[in-house]
PDB file of C-alpha atoms in Angstrom:
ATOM      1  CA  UNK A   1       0.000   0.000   0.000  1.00  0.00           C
ATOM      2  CA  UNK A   2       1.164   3.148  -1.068  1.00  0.00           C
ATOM      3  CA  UNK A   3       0.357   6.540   1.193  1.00  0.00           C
ATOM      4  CA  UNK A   4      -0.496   9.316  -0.980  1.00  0.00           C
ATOM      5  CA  UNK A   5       1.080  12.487   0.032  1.00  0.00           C
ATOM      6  CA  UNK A   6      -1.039  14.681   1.180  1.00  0.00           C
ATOM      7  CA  UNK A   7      -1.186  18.591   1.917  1.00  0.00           C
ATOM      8  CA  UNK A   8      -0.611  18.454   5.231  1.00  0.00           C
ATOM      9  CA  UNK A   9       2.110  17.087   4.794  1.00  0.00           C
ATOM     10  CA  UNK A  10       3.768  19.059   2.281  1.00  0.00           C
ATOM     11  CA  UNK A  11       2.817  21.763   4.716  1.00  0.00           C
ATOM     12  CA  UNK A  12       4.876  20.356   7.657  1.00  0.00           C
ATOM     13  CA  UNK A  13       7.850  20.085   5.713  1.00  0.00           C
ATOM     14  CA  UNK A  14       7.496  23.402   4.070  1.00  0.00           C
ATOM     15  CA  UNK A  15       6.982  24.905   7.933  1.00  0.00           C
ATOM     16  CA  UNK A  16      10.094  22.717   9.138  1.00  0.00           C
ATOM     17  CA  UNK A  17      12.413  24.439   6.093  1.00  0.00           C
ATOM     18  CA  UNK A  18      11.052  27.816   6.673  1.00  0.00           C
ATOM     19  CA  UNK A  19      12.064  26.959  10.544  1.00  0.00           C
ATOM     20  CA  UNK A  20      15.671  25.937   9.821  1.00  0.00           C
ATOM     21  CA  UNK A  21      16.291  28.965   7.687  1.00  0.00           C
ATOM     22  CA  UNK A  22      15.087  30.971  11.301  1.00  0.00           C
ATOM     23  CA  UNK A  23      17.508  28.661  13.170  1.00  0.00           C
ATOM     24  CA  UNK A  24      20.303  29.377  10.912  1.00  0.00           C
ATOM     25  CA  UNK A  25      20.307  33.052  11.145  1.00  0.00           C
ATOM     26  CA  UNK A  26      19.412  33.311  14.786  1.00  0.00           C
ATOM     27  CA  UNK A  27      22.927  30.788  15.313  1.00  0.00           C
ATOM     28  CA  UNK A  28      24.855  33.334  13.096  1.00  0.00           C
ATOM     29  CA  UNK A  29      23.859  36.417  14.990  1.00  0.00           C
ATOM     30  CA  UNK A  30      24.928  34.218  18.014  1.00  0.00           C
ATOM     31  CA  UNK A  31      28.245  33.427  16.603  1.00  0.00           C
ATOM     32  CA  UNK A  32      28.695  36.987  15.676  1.00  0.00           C
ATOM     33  CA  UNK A  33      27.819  38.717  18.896  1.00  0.00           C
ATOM     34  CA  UNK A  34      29.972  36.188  20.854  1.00  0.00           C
ATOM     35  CA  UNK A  35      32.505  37.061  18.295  1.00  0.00           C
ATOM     36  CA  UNK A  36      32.558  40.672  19.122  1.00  0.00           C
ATOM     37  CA  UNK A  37      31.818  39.795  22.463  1.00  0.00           C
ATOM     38  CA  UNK A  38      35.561  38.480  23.085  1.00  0.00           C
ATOM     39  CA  UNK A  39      37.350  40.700  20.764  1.00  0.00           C
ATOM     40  CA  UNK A  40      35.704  43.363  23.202  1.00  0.00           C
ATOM     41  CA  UNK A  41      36.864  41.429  26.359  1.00  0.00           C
ATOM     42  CA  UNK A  42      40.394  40.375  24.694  1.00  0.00           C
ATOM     43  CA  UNK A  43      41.597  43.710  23.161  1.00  0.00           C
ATOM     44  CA  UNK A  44      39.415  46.966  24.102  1.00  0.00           C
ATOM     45  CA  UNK A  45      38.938  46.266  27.658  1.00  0.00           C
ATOM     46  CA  UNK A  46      41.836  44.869  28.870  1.00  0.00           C
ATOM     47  CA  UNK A  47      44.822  47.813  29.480  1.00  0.00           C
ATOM     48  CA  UNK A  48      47.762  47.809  27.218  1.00  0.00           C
ATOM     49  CA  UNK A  49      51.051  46.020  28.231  1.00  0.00           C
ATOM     50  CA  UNK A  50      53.458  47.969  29.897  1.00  0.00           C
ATOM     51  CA  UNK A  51      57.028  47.691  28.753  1.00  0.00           C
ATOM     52  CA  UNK A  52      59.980  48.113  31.061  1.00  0.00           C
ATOM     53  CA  UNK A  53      60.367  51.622  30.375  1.00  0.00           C
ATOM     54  CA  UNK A  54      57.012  52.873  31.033  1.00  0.00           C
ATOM     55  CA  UNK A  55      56.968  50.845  34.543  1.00  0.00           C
ATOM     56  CA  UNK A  56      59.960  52.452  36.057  1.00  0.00           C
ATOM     57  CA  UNK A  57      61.833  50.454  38.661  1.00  0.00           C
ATOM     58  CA  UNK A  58      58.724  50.054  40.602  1.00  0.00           C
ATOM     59  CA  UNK A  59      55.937  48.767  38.313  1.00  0.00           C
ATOM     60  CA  UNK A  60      55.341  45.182  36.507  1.00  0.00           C
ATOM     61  CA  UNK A  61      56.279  44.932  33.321  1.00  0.00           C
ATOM     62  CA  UNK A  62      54.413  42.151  31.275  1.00  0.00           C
ATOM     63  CA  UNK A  63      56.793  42.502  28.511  1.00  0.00           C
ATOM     64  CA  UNK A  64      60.137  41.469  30.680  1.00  0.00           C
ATOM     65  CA  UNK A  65      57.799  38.766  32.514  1.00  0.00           C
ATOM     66  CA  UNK A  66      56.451  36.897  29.037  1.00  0.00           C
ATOM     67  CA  UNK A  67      60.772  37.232  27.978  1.00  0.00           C
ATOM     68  CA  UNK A  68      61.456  34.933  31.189  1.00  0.00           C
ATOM     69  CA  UNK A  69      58.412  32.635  30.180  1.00  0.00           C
ATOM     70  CA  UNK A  70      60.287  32.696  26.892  1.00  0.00           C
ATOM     71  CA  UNK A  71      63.856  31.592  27.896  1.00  0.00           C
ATOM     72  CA  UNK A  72      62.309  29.378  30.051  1.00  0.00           C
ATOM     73  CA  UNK A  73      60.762  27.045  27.138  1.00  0.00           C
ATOM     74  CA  UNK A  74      63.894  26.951  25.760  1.00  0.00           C
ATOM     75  CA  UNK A  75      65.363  25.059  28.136  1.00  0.00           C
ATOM     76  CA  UNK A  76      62.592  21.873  26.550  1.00  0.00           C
ATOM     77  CA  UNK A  77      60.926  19.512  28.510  1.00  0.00           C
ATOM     78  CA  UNK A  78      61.882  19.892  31.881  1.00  0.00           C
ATOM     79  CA  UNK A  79      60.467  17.436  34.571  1.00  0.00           C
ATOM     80  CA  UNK A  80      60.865  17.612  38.176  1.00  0.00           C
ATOM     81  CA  UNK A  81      64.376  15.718  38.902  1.00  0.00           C
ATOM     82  CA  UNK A  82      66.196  16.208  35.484  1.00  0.00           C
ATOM     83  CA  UNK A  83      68.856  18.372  34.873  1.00  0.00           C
ATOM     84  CA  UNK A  84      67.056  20.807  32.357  1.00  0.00           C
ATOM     85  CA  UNK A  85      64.558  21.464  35.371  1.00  0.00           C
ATOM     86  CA  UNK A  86      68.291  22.666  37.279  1.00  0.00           C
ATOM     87  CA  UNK A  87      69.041  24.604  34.471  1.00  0.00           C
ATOM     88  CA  UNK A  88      65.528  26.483  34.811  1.00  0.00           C
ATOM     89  CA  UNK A  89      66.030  26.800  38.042  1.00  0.00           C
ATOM     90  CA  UNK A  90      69.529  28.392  37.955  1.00  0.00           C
ATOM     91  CA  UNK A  91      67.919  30.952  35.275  1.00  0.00           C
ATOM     92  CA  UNK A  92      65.400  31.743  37.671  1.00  0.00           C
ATOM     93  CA  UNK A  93      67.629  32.221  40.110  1.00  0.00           C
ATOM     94  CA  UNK A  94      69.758  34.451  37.644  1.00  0.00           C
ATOM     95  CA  UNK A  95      66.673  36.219  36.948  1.00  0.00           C
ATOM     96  CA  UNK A  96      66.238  37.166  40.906  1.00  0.00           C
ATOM     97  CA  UNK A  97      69.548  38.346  41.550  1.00  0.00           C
ATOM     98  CA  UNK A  98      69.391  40.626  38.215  1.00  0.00           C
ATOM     99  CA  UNK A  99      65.836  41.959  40.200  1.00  0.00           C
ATOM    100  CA  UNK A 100      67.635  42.556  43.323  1.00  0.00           C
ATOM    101  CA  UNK A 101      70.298  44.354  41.712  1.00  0.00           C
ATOM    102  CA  UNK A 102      68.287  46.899  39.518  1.00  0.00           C
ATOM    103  CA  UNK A 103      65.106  47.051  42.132  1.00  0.00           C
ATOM    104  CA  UNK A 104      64.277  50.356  43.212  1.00  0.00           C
ATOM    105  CA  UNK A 105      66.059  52.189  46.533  1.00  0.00           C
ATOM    106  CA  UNK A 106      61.909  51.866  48.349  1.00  0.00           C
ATOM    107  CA  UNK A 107      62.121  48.411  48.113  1.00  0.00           C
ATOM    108  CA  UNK A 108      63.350  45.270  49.749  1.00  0.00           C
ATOM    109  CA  UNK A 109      63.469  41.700  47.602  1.00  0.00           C
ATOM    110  CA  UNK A 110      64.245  38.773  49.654  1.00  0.00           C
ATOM    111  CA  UNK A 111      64.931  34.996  48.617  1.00  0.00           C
ATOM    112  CA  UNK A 112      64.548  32.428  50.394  1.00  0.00           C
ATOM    113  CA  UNK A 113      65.418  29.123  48.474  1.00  0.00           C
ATOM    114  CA  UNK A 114      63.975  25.595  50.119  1.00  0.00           C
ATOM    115  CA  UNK A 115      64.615  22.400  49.474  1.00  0.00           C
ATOM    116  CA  UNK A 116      61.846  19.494  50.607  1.00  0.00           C
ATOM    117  CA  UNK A 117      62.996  16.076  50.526  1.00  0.00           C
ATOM    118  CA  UNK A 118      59.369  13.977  50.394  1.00  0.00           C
ATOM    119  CA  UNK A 119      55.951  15.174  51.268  1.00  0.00           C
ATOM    120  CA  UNK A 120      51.842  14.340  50.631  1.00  0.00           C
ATOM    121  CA  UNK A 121      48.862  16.068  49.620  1.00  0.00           C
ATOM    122  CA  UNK A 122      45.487  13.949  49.985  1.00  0.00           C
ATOM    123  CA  UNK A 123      43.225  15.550  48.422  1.00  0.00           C
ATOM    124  CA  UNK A 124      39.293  16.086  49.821  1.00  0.00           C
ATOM    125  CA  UNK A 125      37.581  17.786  47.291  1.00  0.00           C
ATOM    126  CA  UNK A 126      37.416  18.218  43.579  1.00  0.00           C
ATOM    127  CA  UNK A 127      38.661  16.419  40.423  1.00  0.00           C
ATOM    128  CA  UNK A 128      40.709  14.310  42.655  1.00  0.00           C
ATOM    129  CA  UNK A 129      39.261  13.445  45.451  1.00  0.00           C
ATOM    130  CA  UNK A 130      40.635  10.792  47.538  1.00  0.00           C
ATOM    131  CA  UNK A 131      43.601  10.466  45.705  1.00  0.00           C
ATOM    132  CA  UNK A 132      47.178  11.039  47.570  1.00  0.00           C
ATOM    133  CA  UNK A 133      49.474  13.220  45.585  1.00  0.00           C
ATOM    134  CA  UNK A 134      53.603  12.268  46.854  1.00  0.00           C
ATOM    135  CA  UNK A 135      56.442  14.342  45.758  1.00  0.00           C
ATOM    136  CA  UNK A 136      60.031  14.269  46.579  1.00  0.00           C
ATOM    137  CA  UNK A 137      63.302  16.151  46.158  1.00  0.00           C
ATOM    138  CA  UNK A 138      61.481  19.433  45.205  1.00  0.00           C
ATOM    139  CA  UNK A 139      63.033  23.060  45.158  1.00  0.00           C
ATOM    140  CA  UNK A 140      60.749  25.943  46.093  1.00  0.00           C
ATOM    141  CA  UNK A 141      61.583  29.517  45.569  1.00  0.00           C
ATOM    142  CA  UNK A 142      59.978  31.961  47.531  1.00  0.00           C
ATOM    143  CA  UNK A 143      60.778  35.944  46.366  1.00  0.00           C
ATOM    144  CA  UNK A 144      58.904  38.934  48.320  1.00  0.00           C
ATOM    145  CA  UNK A 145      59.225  41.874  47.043  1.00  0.00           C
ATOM    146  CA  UNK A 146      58.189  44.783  49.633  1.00  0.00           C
ATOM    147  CA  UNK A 147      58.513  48.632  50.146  1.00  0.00           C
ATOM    148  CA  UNK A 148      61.135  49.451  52.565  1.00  0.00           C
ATOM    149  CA  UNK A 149      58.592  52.021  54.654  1.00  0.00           C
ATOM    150  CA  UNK A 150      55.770  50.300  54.397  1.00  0.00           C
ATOM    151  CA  UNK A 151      54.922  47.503  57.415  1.00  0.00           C
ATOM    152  CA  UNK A 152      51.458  47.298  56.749  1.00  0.00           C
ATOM    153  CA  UNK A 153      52.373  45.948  52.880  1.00  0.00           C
ATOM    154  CA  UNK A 154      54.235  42.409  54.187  1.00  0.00           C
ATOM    155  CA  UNK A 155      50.894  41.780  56.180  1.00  0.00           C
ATOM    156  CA  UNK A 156      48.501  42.531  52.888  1.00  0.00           C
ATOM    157  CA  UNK A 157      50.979  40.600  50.794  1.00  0.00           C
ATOM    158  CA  UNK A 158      49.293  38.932  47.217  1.00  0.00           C
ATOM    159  CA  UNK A 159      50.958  35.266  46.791  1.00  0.00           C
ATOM    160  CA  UNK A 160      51.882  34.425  43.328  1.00  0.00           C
ATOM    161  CA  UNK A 161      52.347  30.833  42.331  1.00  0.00           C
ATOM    162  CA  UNK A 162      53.710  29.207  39.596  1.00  0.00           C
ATOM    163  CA  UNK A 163      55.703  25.677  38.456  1.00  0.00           C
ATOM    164  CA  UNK A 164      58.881  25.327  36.630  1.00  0.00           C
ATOM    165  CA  UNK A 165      58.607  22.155  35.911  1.00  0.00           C
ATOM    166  CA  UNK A 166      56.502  21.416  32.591  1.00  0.00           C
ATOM    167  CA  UNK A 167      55.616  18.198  32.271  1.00  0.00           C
ATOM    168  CA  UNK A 168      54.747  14.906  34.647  1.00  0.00           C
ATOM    169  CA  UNK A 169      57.409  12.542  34.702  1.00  0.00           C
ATOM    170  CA  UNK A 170      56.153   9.020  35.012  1.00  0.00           C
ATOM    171  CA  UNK A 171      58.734   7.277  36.733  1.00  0.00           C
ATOM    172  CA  UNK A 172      63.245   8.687  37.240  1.00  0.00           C
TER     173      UNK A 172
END
């Protein structure tokens, strides 16, 4: 048995193109506004990057910080316990002393370099939760940099955190 077509549903599919063309355009206006959405967010809101020169001793300067992220990745591949992760760390270490040297006459930069031989995170919360994370033979750096006449600063200090290592190693 054959089903005859009929108008109603010729109807229906006419409605159901008609539709799509609706859905099409309303998904391009989407992509368009979200578009101009994050070029708004990425390049007209955000405030230009300050080079060294225009910080002074006493500002941040995102152009000499991206330069260390630079150097850093060519050292390669450096997990925690090989000796390209040393190197890194000696260049940071390089980097600190050229900071204390050239940081302004206001302000105090201290080091202190630590060394942990084995410790444990187990984690409560989150992605990994229940899992125990071990490390061993890790080197922390710690650098404050503070104004000289300025108590108050040390005790509404901003902590920020960052590896030098850049990839997991699975076993040494």
């Amino acid at each position: 048995m054959v089903r005859q077509r009929s108008n109603r549903d010729s109807e229906s599919v006419a409605l159901i193109a008609k539709r799509s063309n609706y859905v099409i355009l309303a998904l391009f206006v989407v992509v368009v506004y979200g578009s101009w959405f994050v070029y708004e967010q990425q390049y007209l809101n955000l405030p230009k990057p300050l080079g060294a020169q225009q910080v002074g001793k006493r500002g941040f300067s995102e152009h000499e910080a991206i330069q260390h992220v630079i150097a850093l990745t060519q050292f390669g591949p450096h997990p925690v316990g090989s000796p390209a992760l040393d190197h890194a760390l000696q260049y940071v270490l390089q980097a600190i002393e050229n900071i204390k040297e050239t940081a302004h006459w206001e302000v105090d930069v201290e080091l202190d370099l630590f060394h942990a031989k084995s410790g444990a995170n187990h984690m409560v919360g989150g992605l990994f939760k229940g899992k125990t994370l071990v490390y061993s033979d890790l080197n922390h750096i710690v650098l404050r940099i503070s104004p000289k006449y300025a108590a108050e600063a040390t005790e509404n200090a901003i902590l920020v955190s960052s590896h030098i290592d850049t990839v997991f190693s699975a076993h040494r």
